[in-house]
Tab-separated table of C-alpha atoms and ligand atoms in Angstrom:
chain	number	residue	atom	x	y	z
A	200	UNK	CA	-10.391	-31.023	81.067
A	201	UNK	CA	-8.501	-33.993	82.503
A	202	UNK	CA	-5.062	-34.885	81.278
A	203	UNK	CA	-5.174	-38.047	79.190
A	204	UNK	CA	-2.208	-40.312	78.593
A	205	UNK	CA	-1.349	-40.095	74.949
A	206	UNK	CA	0.188	-43.512	74.332
A	207	UNK	CA	-2.330	-46.307	73.962
A	208	UNK	CA	0.029	-48.802	75.540
A	209	UNK	CA	1.140	-46.794	78.556
A	210	UNK	CA	-2.038	-46.027	80.441
A	211	UNK	CA	-1.806	-48.465	83.318
A	212	UNK	CA	-5.280	-47.773	84.602
A	213	UNK	CA	-6.808	-48.359	81.208
A	214	UNK	CA	-4.732	-51.442	80.518
A	215	UNK	CA	-6.032	-52.882	83.737
A	216	UNK	CA	-9.629	-52.415	82.701
A	217	UNK	CA	-8.900	-53.846	79.268
A	218	UNK	CA	-7.156	-56.822	80.859
A	219	UNK	CA	-10.303	-57.548	82.777
A	220	UNK	CA	-12.066	-57.846	79.488
A	221	UNK	CA	-9.373	-60.232	78.225
A	222	UNK	CA	-8.908	-58.163	75.081
A	223	UNK	CA	-5.694	-56.266	75.655
A	224	UNK	CA	-4.014	-57.974	72.680
A	225	UNK	CA	-6.493	-56.170	70.432
A	226	UNK	CA	-4.526	-52.985	71.016
A	227	UNK	CA	-1.107	-54.484	70.337
A	228	UNK	CA	0.372	-52.254	67.655
A	229	UNK	CA	2.831	-54.930	66.544
A	230	UNK	CA	0.011	-56.825	64.892
A	231	UNK	CA	-0.259	-56.567	61.151
A	232	UNK	CA	-1.856	-53.366	59.909
A	233	UNK	CA	-5.375	-53.890	58.718
A	234	UNK	CA	-5.777	-51.107	56.219
A	235	UNK	CA	-9.254	-50.214	55.013
A	236	UNK	CA	-8.433	-51.639	51.611
A	237	UNK	CA	-11.642	-53.418	50.745
A	238	UNK	CA	-14.062	-51.996	48.249
A	239	UNK	CA	-16.806	-52.750	50.763
A	240	UNK	CA	-15.366	-50.105	53.103
A	241	UNK	CA	-15.074	-47.469	50.434
A	242	UNK	CA	-18.681	-48.154	49.369
A	243	UNK	CA	-19.824	-47.757	52.986
A	244	UNK	CA	-18.053	-44.410	53.160
A	245	UNK	CA	-19.957	-42.897	50.253
A	246	UNK	CA	-22.886	-41.489	52.268
A	247	UNK	CA	-20.469	-39.672	54.552
A	248	UNK	CA	-18.397	-38.034	51.850
A	249	UNK	CA	-20.948	-35.308	51.260
A	250	UNK	CA	-22.528	-35.292	54.735
A	251	UNK	CA	-22.799	-31.918	56.435
A	252	UNK	CA	-22.002	-33.688	59.699
A	253	UNK	CA	-18.335	-34.104	60.511
A	254	UNK	CA	-17.571	-37.835	60.425
A	255	UNK	CA	-14.497	-39.904	61.211
A	256	UNK	CA	-14.125	-43.608	60.551
A	257	UNK	CA	-11.938	-45.463	63.017
A	258	UNK	CA	-10.957	-49.121	63.054
A	259	UNK	CA	-11.177	-51.389	66.073
A	260	UNK	CA	-7.690	-50.345	67.154
A	261	UNK	CA	-9.051	-46.781	67.249
A	262	UNK	CA	-6.916	-45.693	64.306
A	263	UNK	CA	-8.455	-42.961	62.155
A	264	UNK	CA	-8.897	-44.401	58.660
A	265	UNK	CA	-11.050	-41.681	57.119
A	266	UNK	CA	-12.183	-38.107	57.836
A	267	UNK	CA	-14.860	-36.548	55.649
A	268	UNK	CA	-14.463	-32.960	54.323
A	269	UNK	CA	-16.865	-31.574	56.981
A	270	UNK	CA	-14.656	-33.107	59.662
A	271	UNK	CA	-11.417	-31.789	58.157
A	272	UNK	CA	-13.117	-28.419	58.009
A	273	UNK	CA	-14.353	-28.438	61.632
A	274	UNK	CA	-10.962	-29.350	63.036
A	275	UNK	CA	-8.791	-27.141	60.822
A	276	UNK	CA	-6.334	-25.412	63.121
A	277	UNK	CA	-6.761	-28.080	65.811
A	278	UNK	CA	-5.508	-31.440	64.588
A	279	UNK	CA	-3.930	-33.452	61.861
A	280	UNK	CA	-6.476	-36.249	61.616
A	281	UNK	CA	-5.449	-38.809	59.016
A	282	UNK	CA	-3.376	-41.806	59.991
A	283	UNK	CA	-3.387	-40.905	63.697
A	284	UNK	CA	-4.966	-42.727	66.588
A	285	UNK	CA	-8.298	-41.324	67.744
A	286	UNK	CA	-7.194	-41.100	71.359
A	287	UNK	CA	-3.866	-39.458	70.522
A	288	UNK	CA	-5.772	-36.738	68.697
A	289	UNK	CA	-8.901	-36.353	70.842
A	290	UNK	CA	-7.754	-37.696	74.223
A	291	UNK	CA	-7.760	-34.301	75.904
A	292	UNK	CA	-11.158	-33.421	74.485
A	293	UNK	CA	-12.958	-36.129	76.500
A	294	UNK	CA	-13.341	-36.881	80.172
A	295	UNK	CA	-11.177	-39.839	81.241
A	296	UNK	CA	-14.329	-41.833	82.017
A	297	UNK	CA	-15.587	-41.298	78.460
A	298	UNK	CA	-12.317	-42.504	76.942
A	299	UNK	CA	-12.686	-45.726	78.910
A	300	UNK	CA	-16.300	-46.090	77.789
A	301	UNK	CA	-15.353	-45.633	74.129
A	302	UNK	CA	-12.726	-48.352	74.358
A	303	UNK	CA	-15.019	-50.689	76.245
A	304	UNK	CA	-17.835	-50.133	73.755
A	305	UNK	CA	-15.597	-51.043	70.828
A	306	UNK	CA	-14.184	-54.093	72.570
A	307	UNK	CA	-17.246	-55.493	74.346
A	308	UNK	CA	-19.978	-54.462	71.953
A	309	UNK	CA	-22.080	-53.031	74.757
A	310	UNK	CA	-25.184	-51.271	73.579
A	311	UNK	CA	-24.740	-52.567	70.017
A	312	UNK	CA	-21.207	-51.125	69.776
A	313	UNK	CA	-22.602	-47.637	70.121
A	314	UNK	CA	-21.917	-44.767	72.497
A	315	UNK	CA	-22.837	-41.115	72.763
A	316	UNK	CA	-21.246	-38.324	74.733
A	317	UNK	CA	-19.697	-34.889	74.443
A	318	UNK	CA	-16.290	-33.374	73.749
A	319	UNK	CA	-14.703	-29.971	74.090
A	320	UNK	CA	-11.831	-29.338	71.722
A	321	UNK	CA	-9.456	-26.545	72.610
A	322	UNK	CA	-6.413	-24.928	71.052
A	323	UNK	CA	-4.585	-21.668	71.714
A	324	UNK	CA	-5.181	-20.154	68.300
A	325	UNK	CA	-8.754	-21.166	67.572
A	326	UNK	CA	-11.780	-20.668	69.859
A	327	UNK	CA	-12.975	-23.908	71.543
A	328	UNK	CA	-15.401	-26.196	69.782
A	329	UNK	CA	-18.097	-28.038	71.753
A	330	UNK	CA	-19.607	-31.110	70.145
A	331	UNK	CA	-21.947	-33.966	70.832
A	332	UNK	CA	-20.301	-37.208	69.769
A	333	UNK	CA	-21.954	-40.380	68.462
A	334	UNK	CA	-20.094	-43.660	67.949
A	335	UNK	CA	-21.650	-46.583	66.062
A	336	UNK	CA	-20.583	-49.417	63.745
A	337	UNK	CA	-20.046	-48.611	60.083
A	338	UNK	CA	-21.639	-51.804	58.762
A	339	UNK	CA	-25.198	-53.019	59.264
A	340	UNK	CA	-24.038	-56.452	60.408
A	341	UNK	CA	-22.722	-55.608	63.836
A	342	UNK	CA	-21.679	-59.013	65.137
A	343	UNK	CA	-18.022	-58.087	64.891
A	344	UNK	CA	-17.628	-54.702	63.297
A	345	UNK	CA	-14.239	-53.755	61.860
A	346	UNK	CA	-14.845	-50.024	61.541
A	347	UNK	CA	-16.801	-47.463	63.485
A	348	UNK	CA	-18.341	-44.106	62.650
A	349	UNK	CA	-17.580	-41.194	64.961
A	350	UNK	CA	-20.042	-38.428	64.176
A	351	UNK	CA	-19.682	-34.937	65.616
A	352	UNK	CA	-22.514	-32.477	66.086
A	353	UNK	CA	-21.041	-29.020	66.556
A	354	UNK	CA	-23.061	-27.264	69.285
A	355	UNK	CA	-20.586	-24.455	70.014
A	356	UNK	CA	-22.705	-21.636	68.622
A	357	UNK	CA	-25.938	-23.061	70.022
A	358	UNK	CA	-24.491	-23.337	73.552
A	359	UNK	CA	-22.858	-19.920	73.370
A	360	UNK	CA	-26.057	-18.332	72.123
A	361	UNK	CA	-28.187	-19.866	74.882
A	362	UNK	CA	-25.763	-18.878	77.620
A	363	UNK	CA	-25.235	-15.345	76.384
A	364	UNK	CA	-28.947	-14.727	75.751
A	365	UNK	CA	-29.668	-15.098	79.468
A	366	UNK	CA	-27.006	-12.600	80.456
A	367	UNK	CA	-27.931	-10.202	77.654
A	368	UNK	CA	-31.398	-9.978	79.184
A	369	UNK	CA	-29.828	-8.937	82.473
A	370	UNK	CA	-27.775	-6.359	80.635
A	371	UNK	CA	-30.889	-5.002	78.934
A	372	UNK	CA	-32.567	-4.727	82.340
A	373	UNK	CA	-29.607	-2.799	83.763
A	374	UNK	CA	-29.599	-0.461	80.741
A	375	UNK	CA	-33.119	0.656	81.626
A	376	UNK	CA	-31.698	2.248	84.764
A	377	UNK	CA	-28.213	3.342	83.770
A	378	UNK	CA	-27.700	6.490	81.737
A	379	UNK	CA	-24.801	4.887	79.867
A	380	UNK	CA	-25.883	4.188	76.334
A	381	UNK	CA	-26.071	0.885	74.517
A	382	UNK	CA	-23.397	2.161	72.143
A	383	UNK	CA	-20.994	2.733	75.083
A	384	UNK	CA	-21.458	-0.900	76.034
A	385	UNK	CA	-20.746	-2.179	72.513
A	386	UNK	CA	-17.729	0.104	72.123
A	387	UNK	CA	-16.219	-1.156	75.396
A	388	UNK	CA	-16.543	-4.686	73.980
A	389	UNK	CA	-14.781	-3.649	70.769
A	390	UNK	CA	-11.871	-1.796	72.452
A	391	UNK	CA	-11.333	-4.614	74.957
A	392	UNK	CA	-11.295	-7.246	72.237
A	393	UNK	CA	-8.896	-5.169	70.136
A	394	UNK	CA	-6.481	-4.742	73.077
A	395	UNK	CA	-6.624	-8.481	73.843
A	396	UNK	CA	-5.955	-9.344	70.194
A	397	UNK	CA	-2.881	-7.131	70.201
A	398	UNK	CA	-1.587	-8.719	73.424
A	399	UNK	CA	-2.096	-12.142	71.836
A	400	UNK	CA	-0.109	-11.031	68.781
A	401	UNK	CA	2.748	-9.743	70.944
A	402	UNK	CA	2.836	-13.211	72.547
A	403	UNK	CA	4.680	-12.039	75.685
A	404	UNK	CA	4.884	-14.621	78.493
A	405	UNK	CA	3.083	-12.133	80.810
A	406	UNK	CA	0.008	-12.543	78.653
A	407	UNK	CA	0.124	-16.309	78.168
A	408	UNK	CA	-3.459	-16.526	79.495
A	409	UNK	CA	-4.642	-14.807	76.363
A	410	UNK	CA	-5.821	-17.296	73.757
A	411	UNK	CA	-8.621	-17.367	71.185
A	412	UNK	CA	-11.210	-18.098	73.909
A	413	UNK	CA	-10.014	-15.179	76.071
A	414	UNK	CA	-10.395	-12.815	73.103
A	415	UNK	CA	-13.856	-14.121	72.247
A	416	UNK	CA	-15.010	-13.945	75.874
A	417	UNK	CA	-13.741	-10.456	76.657
A	418	UNK	CA	-15.424	-9.254	73.457
A	419	UNK	CA	-18.736	-10.160	75.075
A	420	UNK	CA	-18.146	-9.873	78.824
A	421	UNK	CA	-16.597	-6.379	78.820
A	422	UNK	CA	-20.117	-5.037	78.201
A	423	UNK	CA	-21.191	-6.491	81.549
A	424	UNK	CA	-18.865	-4.266	83.597
A	425	UNK	CA	-21.657	-2.098	85.064
A	426	UNK	CA	-24.447	-4.674	85.230
A	427	UNK	CA	-24.378	-4.281	89.025
A	428	UNK	CA	-25.866	-0.772	88.658
A	429	UNK	CA	-29.225	-2.545	88.495
A	430	UNK	CA	-28.962	-2.525	92.306
A	431	UNK	CA	-28.017	1.166	92.641
A	432	UNK	CA	-30.882	3.473	93.724
A	433	UNK	CA	-32.149	5.694	90.873
A	434	UNK	CA	-31.721	8.956	92.785
A	435	UNK	CA	-27.983	8.261	93.147
A	436	UNK	CA	-27.546	6.893	89.631
A	437	UNK	CA	-29.257	9.879	88.002
A	438	UNK	CA	-28.171	12.650	90.385
A	439	UNK	CA	-27.179	15.797	88.484
A	440	UNK	CA	-24.743	17.310	90.993
A	441	UNK	CA	-21.736	15.772	92.750
A	442	UNK	CA	-22.314	12.738	94.980
A	443	UNK	CA	-21.933	12.932	98.761
A	444	UNK	CA	-19.523	10.565	100.545
A	445	UNK	CA	-22.364	8.312	101.525
A	446	UNK	CA	-23.756	8.293	97.970
A	447	UNK	CA	-20.309	7.355	96.676
A	448	UNK	CA	-20.202	4.470	99.112
A	449	UNK	CA	-23.495	3.203	97.698
A	450	UNK	CA	-22.348	3.842	94.109
A	451	UNK	CA	-19.190	1.778	94.598
A	452	UNK	CA	-21.311	-1.189	95.566
A	453	UNK	CA	-22.156	-1.711	91.873
A	454	UNK	CA	-18.897	-3.629	91.501
A	455	UNK	CA	-19.816	-6.160	94.176
A	456	UNK	CA	-23.416	-6.357	92.979
A	457	UNK	CA	-22.174	-7.068	89.449
A	458	UNK	CA	-19.898	-9.856	90.693
A	459	UNK	CA	-22.839	-11.314	92.582
A	460	UNK	CA	-25.113	-11.213	89.528
A	461	UNK	CA	-22.432	-12.783	87.319
A	462	UNK	CA	-21.295	-15.388	89.815
A	463	UNK	CA	-23.196	-18.125	87.946
A	464	UNK	CA	-21.600	-17.302	84.588
A	465	UNK	CA	-19.413	-20.318	83.740
A	466	UNK	CA	-16.263	-18.265	83.202
A	467	UNK	CA	-14.688	-16.320	86.087
A	468	UNK	CA	-13.778	-13.523	83.677
A	469	UNK	CA	-17.358	-12.184	83.960
A	470	UNK	CA	-17.068	-11.738	87.705
A	471	UNK	CA	-13.498	-10.401	87.509
A	472	UNK	CA	-14.516	-7.627	85.122
A	473	UNK	CA	-17.571	-6.555	87.131
A	474	UNK	CA	-15.723	-6.624	90.443
A	475	UNK	CA	-12.395	-5.044	89.482
A	476	UNK	CA	-12.945	-2.567	86.630
A	477	UNK	CA	-12.545	0.367	89.083
A	478	UNK	CA	-9.373	-0.930	90.721
A	479	UNK	CA	-6.245	1.108	89.948
A	480	UNK	CA	-2.707	-0.101	89.265
A	481	UNK	CA	-1.354	1.840	92.293
A	482	UNK	CA	-3.926	0.372	94.693
A	483	UNK	CA	-6.074	3.487	95.051
A	484	UNK	CA	-9.177	2.081	93.323
A	485	UNK	CA	-12.208	0.198	94.633
A	486	UNK	CA	-13.775	-1.976	95.984
A	487	UNK	CA	-10.724	-3.783	97.420
A	488	UNK	CA	-7.762	-1.497	96.623
A	489	UNK	CA	-6.048	-4.302	94.681
A	490	UNK	CA	-2.817	-3.244	93.016
A	491	UNK	CA	-0.662	-4.252	90.053
A	492	UNK	CA	-0.972	-7.789	88.777
A	493	UNK	CA	-3.376	-8.666	91.594
A	494	UNK	CA	-6.018	-6.993	89.480
A	495	UNK	CA	-7.239	-9.631	87.000
A	496	UNK	CA	-5.903	-9.006	83.492
A	497	UNK	CA	-9.376	-8.870	81.904
A	498	UNK	CA	-10.380	-6.120	84.365
A	499	UNK	CA	-7.184	-4.129	83.643
A	500	UNK	CA	-8.011	-4.263	79.932
A	501	UNK	CA	-11.641	-3.202	80.440
A	502	UNK	CA	-10.548	-0.316	82.711
A	503	UNK	CA	-8.653	1.317	79.834
A	504	UNK	CA	-11.508	0.653	77.391
A	505	UNK	CA	-14.141	2.034	79.783
A	506	UNK	CA	-12.202	5.174	80.732
A	507	UNK	CA	-11.281	5.934	77.120
A	508	UNK	CA	-14.942	5.774	76.116
A	509	UNK	CA	-16.250	7.660	79.158
A	510	UNK	CA	-13.847	10.528	78.380
A	511	UNK	CA	-14.843	10.644	74.712
A	512	UNK	CA	-18.585	10.843	75.547
A	513	UNK	CA	-20.504	13.963	76.384
A	514	UNK	CA	-22.256	13.756	79.758
A	515	UNK	CA	-24.515	16.189	81.598
A	516	UNK	CA	-21.578	17.148	83.835
A	517	UNK	CA	-18.759	17.189	81.228
A	518	UNK	CA	-18.078	17.886	77.564
A	519	UNK	CA	-16.867	15.241	75.105
A	520	UNK	CA	-13.062	15.131	74.827
A	521	UNK	CA	-11.191	14.699	71.566
A	522	UNK	CA	-9.233	11.545	70.810
A	523	UNK	CA	-5.931	13.413	71.285
A	524	UNK	CA	-6.842	14.803	74.722
A	525	UNK	CA	-8.207	11.427	75.829
A	526	UNK	CA	-5.024	9.688	74.678
A	527	UNK	CA	-2.984	12.183	76.716
A	528	UNK	CA	-5.105	11.523	79.814
A	529	UNK	CA	-4.663	7.756	79.490
A	530	UNK	CA	-0.914	8.293	79.158
A	531	UNK	CA	-0.951	10.455	82.311
A	532	UNK	CA	-2.565	7.554	84.173
A	533	UNK	CA	0.171	5.091	83.131
A	534	UNK	CA	1.426	3.272	86.229
A	535	UNK	CA	-1.010	5.050	88.553
A	536	UNK	CA	-4.518	4.359	87.271
A	537	UNK	CA	-3.600	1.929	84.474
A	538	UNK	CA	-1.309	-1.073	83.944
A	539	UNK	CA	1.765	0.602	82.346
A	540	UNK	CA	2.415	-2.144	79.804
A	541	UNK	CA	-1.215	-2.092	78.702
A	542	UNK	CA	-0.945	1.677	78.192
A	543	UNK	CA	2.042	1.037	75.891
A	544	UNK	CA	-0.081	-1.362	73.840
A	545	UNK	CA	-2.985	1.108	73.886
A	546	UNK	CA	-0.691	3.830	72.496
A	547	UNK	CA	0.378	1.494	69.696
A	548	UNK	CA	-3.204	0.842	68.579
A	549	UNK	CA	-4.952	4.005	69.765
A	550	UNK	CA	-5.836	4.817	66.138
A	551	UNK	CA	-8.103	1.772	66.232
A	552	UNK	CA	-9.772	3.099	69.408
A	553	UNK	CA	-10.500	6.343	67.587
A	554	UNK	CA	-11.937	4.413	64.666
A	555	UNK	CA	-14.129	2.254	66.909
A	556	UNK	CA	-15.519	5.368	68.587
A	557	UNK	CA	-16.107	7.182	65.276
A	558	UNK	CA	-17.874	4.279	63.606
A	559	UNK	CA	-20.095	3.451	66.608
A	560	UNK	CA	-21.163	6.920	67.711
A	561	UNK	CA	-24.345	7.453	69.718
B	230	FE2	FE1	-18.416	0.809	86.825
B	231	FE2	FE1	-18.837	2.005	81.496
């Protein structure tokens, strides 16, 4: 998202374009306030008061004069809306080009003073909201409108659903081949999300990348860690005895195949998890022998989640281990296999890992 100058009067580029339109004085804040005092305005607002669509009313200086309850509700945790300038509040949510268009539309009346576009609103504590945005005059008579409606259509869930549905189909396809169960995949999502939530709570500078979006994304993308096994030959994937060196070489390719499959996912976390969930903190993992912090954080989190669950499960070549024994094994891998500070956090919340396993058994 581009950085947007916050002060209406200090964006040289924008002032230039407004100058060209000969309307720069319209934005002079020293002019008298024109409050939405008339009864006409309040009557025009009535239809929006109960609308399910989030609606803001802004005046021609782009000052927010009204936000309906649906709007207050949508942006809870993001902004303080009332009495602020639209661009001060939403500037970062739009592309710079769109900000210019909004101002030009209001000033020049292009397209009947109406505009439509999109915004992405982000904060650290609340997962991002994606909306379509419609701007149009409040009054029917649009010769010189005083107020404008900004209507938001929240498409966050719709977009997320469409995107994830495509990749869930790939995951389903890979599950047909892999002997890992569907429950393993869901549990790895749950453990990874729980670890990320705890790191967010700790708020250490090392984990400043973790925000509400990171937590939401890892809670879905962790399940994709072995999607690359779709490219592993069945006789290697389902072999009962130990794998030969050559078979191991082929098996390890599932990390690169997964990264390839997920390379079009619009968040690099997907690729990072698939590619690096078998790397080890001391550099003895695969495929690239990355070490320490060079291993992406999301992959380091999923590594602990995946190993914990693999140890707890019964497989044809090994018995199921108890929570206590598994916990001990994770602790033994601190600083060699696993990121030591993540192991500390795991130990703090390992009771939750046990609970996730117990309540999502195969
Ligand atoms: Fe794997
Ligand atoms: Fe796994």
